[in-house]
Amino acid sequence: MSAWVLPDHIADVLPSEARHIEELRRGLLDTARGYGYELVMPPMVEHLESLLTGTGEALDLMTFKLVDQLSGRSLGLRADSTPQVARIDAHLLNRRGVARLSYCGPVVHTRVDRPLASREPLQFGAEIYGHAGLEADLEVVELVRACLCHAGVQRLQLDLADVRVIDAVLAPVQLSSDTVRAIHAALAGKDVPGLAELAQGLPEAVRSDLMSLPGLFGDASVISKARALLTPSAALSAALDDLQWLADHAARDDMLVTVDLADLRGYAYYTGMRFAVFAQGPQGAAMELARGGRYDEVGAVFGRKRPAVGFSLDLKELVAAVAPRPLVAAIRSPWGMEPGLRDAVAALRAEGHTVVCALPGHEHEVNEFHCDRELVPDPARAGAWTVKSL
């Protein structure tokens, strides 16, 4: 095998895409900062129990494991940054009030969940710790919208769900954790035959409610339909009330709100509201661009359970969903030791201009810069240089 061949679903990022990703990264971090979010930078490698305890099987299967040659302990390459940010909030910041934190860095996955996906996403996210109210949920949704609008995404679809709905449906029965995971997987995959098999032997009301969930998707009227179809309970009413409030307040002219009460995709640490944001991709198909929700239990393993809500997205996928940005305007300059040339180039760069020097014997063929000006000798002053338009 050739030495330059990369592993499956791992790819280099070439100049044009890298420039676009970096511009988006800076813009999204600035957007989050405008909402009051502080930047943190968790490490790429942590002790395995810190990364995985309490996060569920899905994240465990996505995590590369290795042995620390210094301590002999098991380490993991992070597959998701949320457990790390929860650790930072719980032990390093240890604040009494609200903490708003953002991050952006690579994560690594052992496998992909769909064709053409990368196993090395560049994950951007933002999270609020310390507030259990719906205000934090709405702020996170509004921040997602602001970030995607900054990136140039149009016609968003916010898809809402709540894990407390399925918890309320299953509350009357005692099931093993394996059975509950199988039910969640069947619901997430809209596997109605598989769900029917799992529901055999359950009380009629529970079985009926389970079989109703895969059909409870559509616009916000689904919430009213769920109230009529599902067995009433205080827990179910609370979850549906919260979804209705969020759907009412999150809707915008550029963001359609839908509801899918069987959507249980994602990691097991979600405890309440969860959402995904979709947009139309380059080929016309809907693309999922961001995912998030409430995970009030995620800090418990660190000894400090705090209300938490947040979201994350992959900048590499986001770049694929938006139009390329225009090239950077630049100044072309000869390379040489003529009097004043190097000082003129340095002065232009100090002012913030991009100056590309054509090395001797080479044509200027830099595709990532639009050289619309050129540095030339000033005919009126010896040793002086001036910029002219091309």
CSV table of N, CA and C in Angstrom, one decimal, residues 22 32 42 72 78 120 127 130 137-138 153 165 226 233 247 260 263 302 312 316 335 363:
chain,number,residue,atom,x,y,z
A,22,GLU,N,-11.6,27.8,8.4
A,22,GLU,CA,-11.0,28.7,9.4
A,22,GLU,C,-11.8,30.0,9.5
A,32,ALA,N,-20.5,33.2,19.3
A,32,ALA,CA,-20.8,32.7,20.6
A,32,ALA,C,-20.3,33.7,21.7
A,42,PRO,N,-10.4,22.0,25.8
A,42,PRO,CA,-10.1,20.7,26.5
A,42,PRO,C,-9.0,19.9,25.7
A,72,GLY,N,0.3,3.8,32.6
A,72,GLY,CA,-0.3,2.4,32.4
A,72,GLY,C,-1.8,2.5,32.4
A,78,ARG,N,-10.8,11.8,22.5
A,78,ARG,CA,-12.2,12.3,22.6
A,78,ARG,C,-13.0,12.1,21.3
A,120,GLU,N,-13.0,12.3,11.5
A,120,GLU,CA,-12.3,13.4,12.3
A,120,GLU,C,-13.0,14.7,12.1
A,127,GLU,N,-22.3,25.6,25.4
A,127,GLU,CA,-23.1,25.0,26.4
A,127,GLU,C,-23.4,26.0,27.6
A,130,GLY,N,-25.9,25.5,34.8
A,130,GLY,CA,-26.4,26.2,36.0
A,130,GLY,C,-27.8,26.8,35.9
A,137,ASP,N,-32.7,26.8,27.2
A,137,ASP,CA,-33.0,26.0,26.1
A,137,ASP,C,-33.2,26.9,24.8
A,138,LEU,N,-34.0,28.0,25.0
A,138,LEU,CA,-34.3,28.9,23.9
A,138,LEU,C,-33.0,29.6,23.5
A,153,VAL,N,-26.1,29.8,5.9
A,153,VAL,CA,-27.2,28.8,5.7
A,153,VAL,C,-28.5,29.5,5.7
A,165,VAL,N,-40.5,12.1,27.0
A,165,VAL,CA,-41.8,11.5,26.5
A,165,VAL,C,-41.7,10.0,26.5
A,226,ALA,N,-50.2,14.3,20.4
A,226,ALA,CA,-49.6,13.4,21.4
A,226,ALA,C,-50.5,13.4,22.7
A,233,SER,N,-50.1,11.7,31.9
A,233,SER,CA,-49.3,11.6,33.2
A,233,SER,C,-48.7,13.0,33.4
A,247,ALA,N,-41.4,25.5,20.9
A,247,ALA,CA,-41.8,25.6,19.5
A,247,ALA,C,-42.4,26.9,19.2
A,260,ASP,N,-40.6,15.6,16.3
A,260,ASP,CA,-40.5,14.2,16.1
A,260,ASP,C,-40.3,13.5,17.5
A,263,ASP,N,-37.6,10.7,18.0
A,263,ASP,CA,-36.2,10.9,17.7
A,263,ASP,C,-35.4,10.8,18.9
A,302,PHE,N,-18.7,13.6,37.8
A,302,PHE,CA,-17.6,14.5,38.4
A,302,PHE,C,-18.0,15.0,39.8
A,312,SER,N,-23.8,21.1,19.4
A,312,SER,CA,-22.5,21.0,18.6
A,312,SER,C,-22.8,20.8,17.2
A,316,LYS,N,-16.6,20.9,9.2
A,316,LYS,CA,-16.3,20.3,7.9
A,316,LYS,C,-17.6,20.0,7.2
A,335,TRP,N,10.0,39.7,-6.1
A,335,TRP,CA,11.0,39.4,-5.0
A,335,TRP,C,12.3,40.0,-5.4
A,363,GLU,N,6.3,31.7,-12.2
A,363,GLU,CA,5.1,32.5,-12.5
A,363,GLU,C,4.3,32.5,-11.2
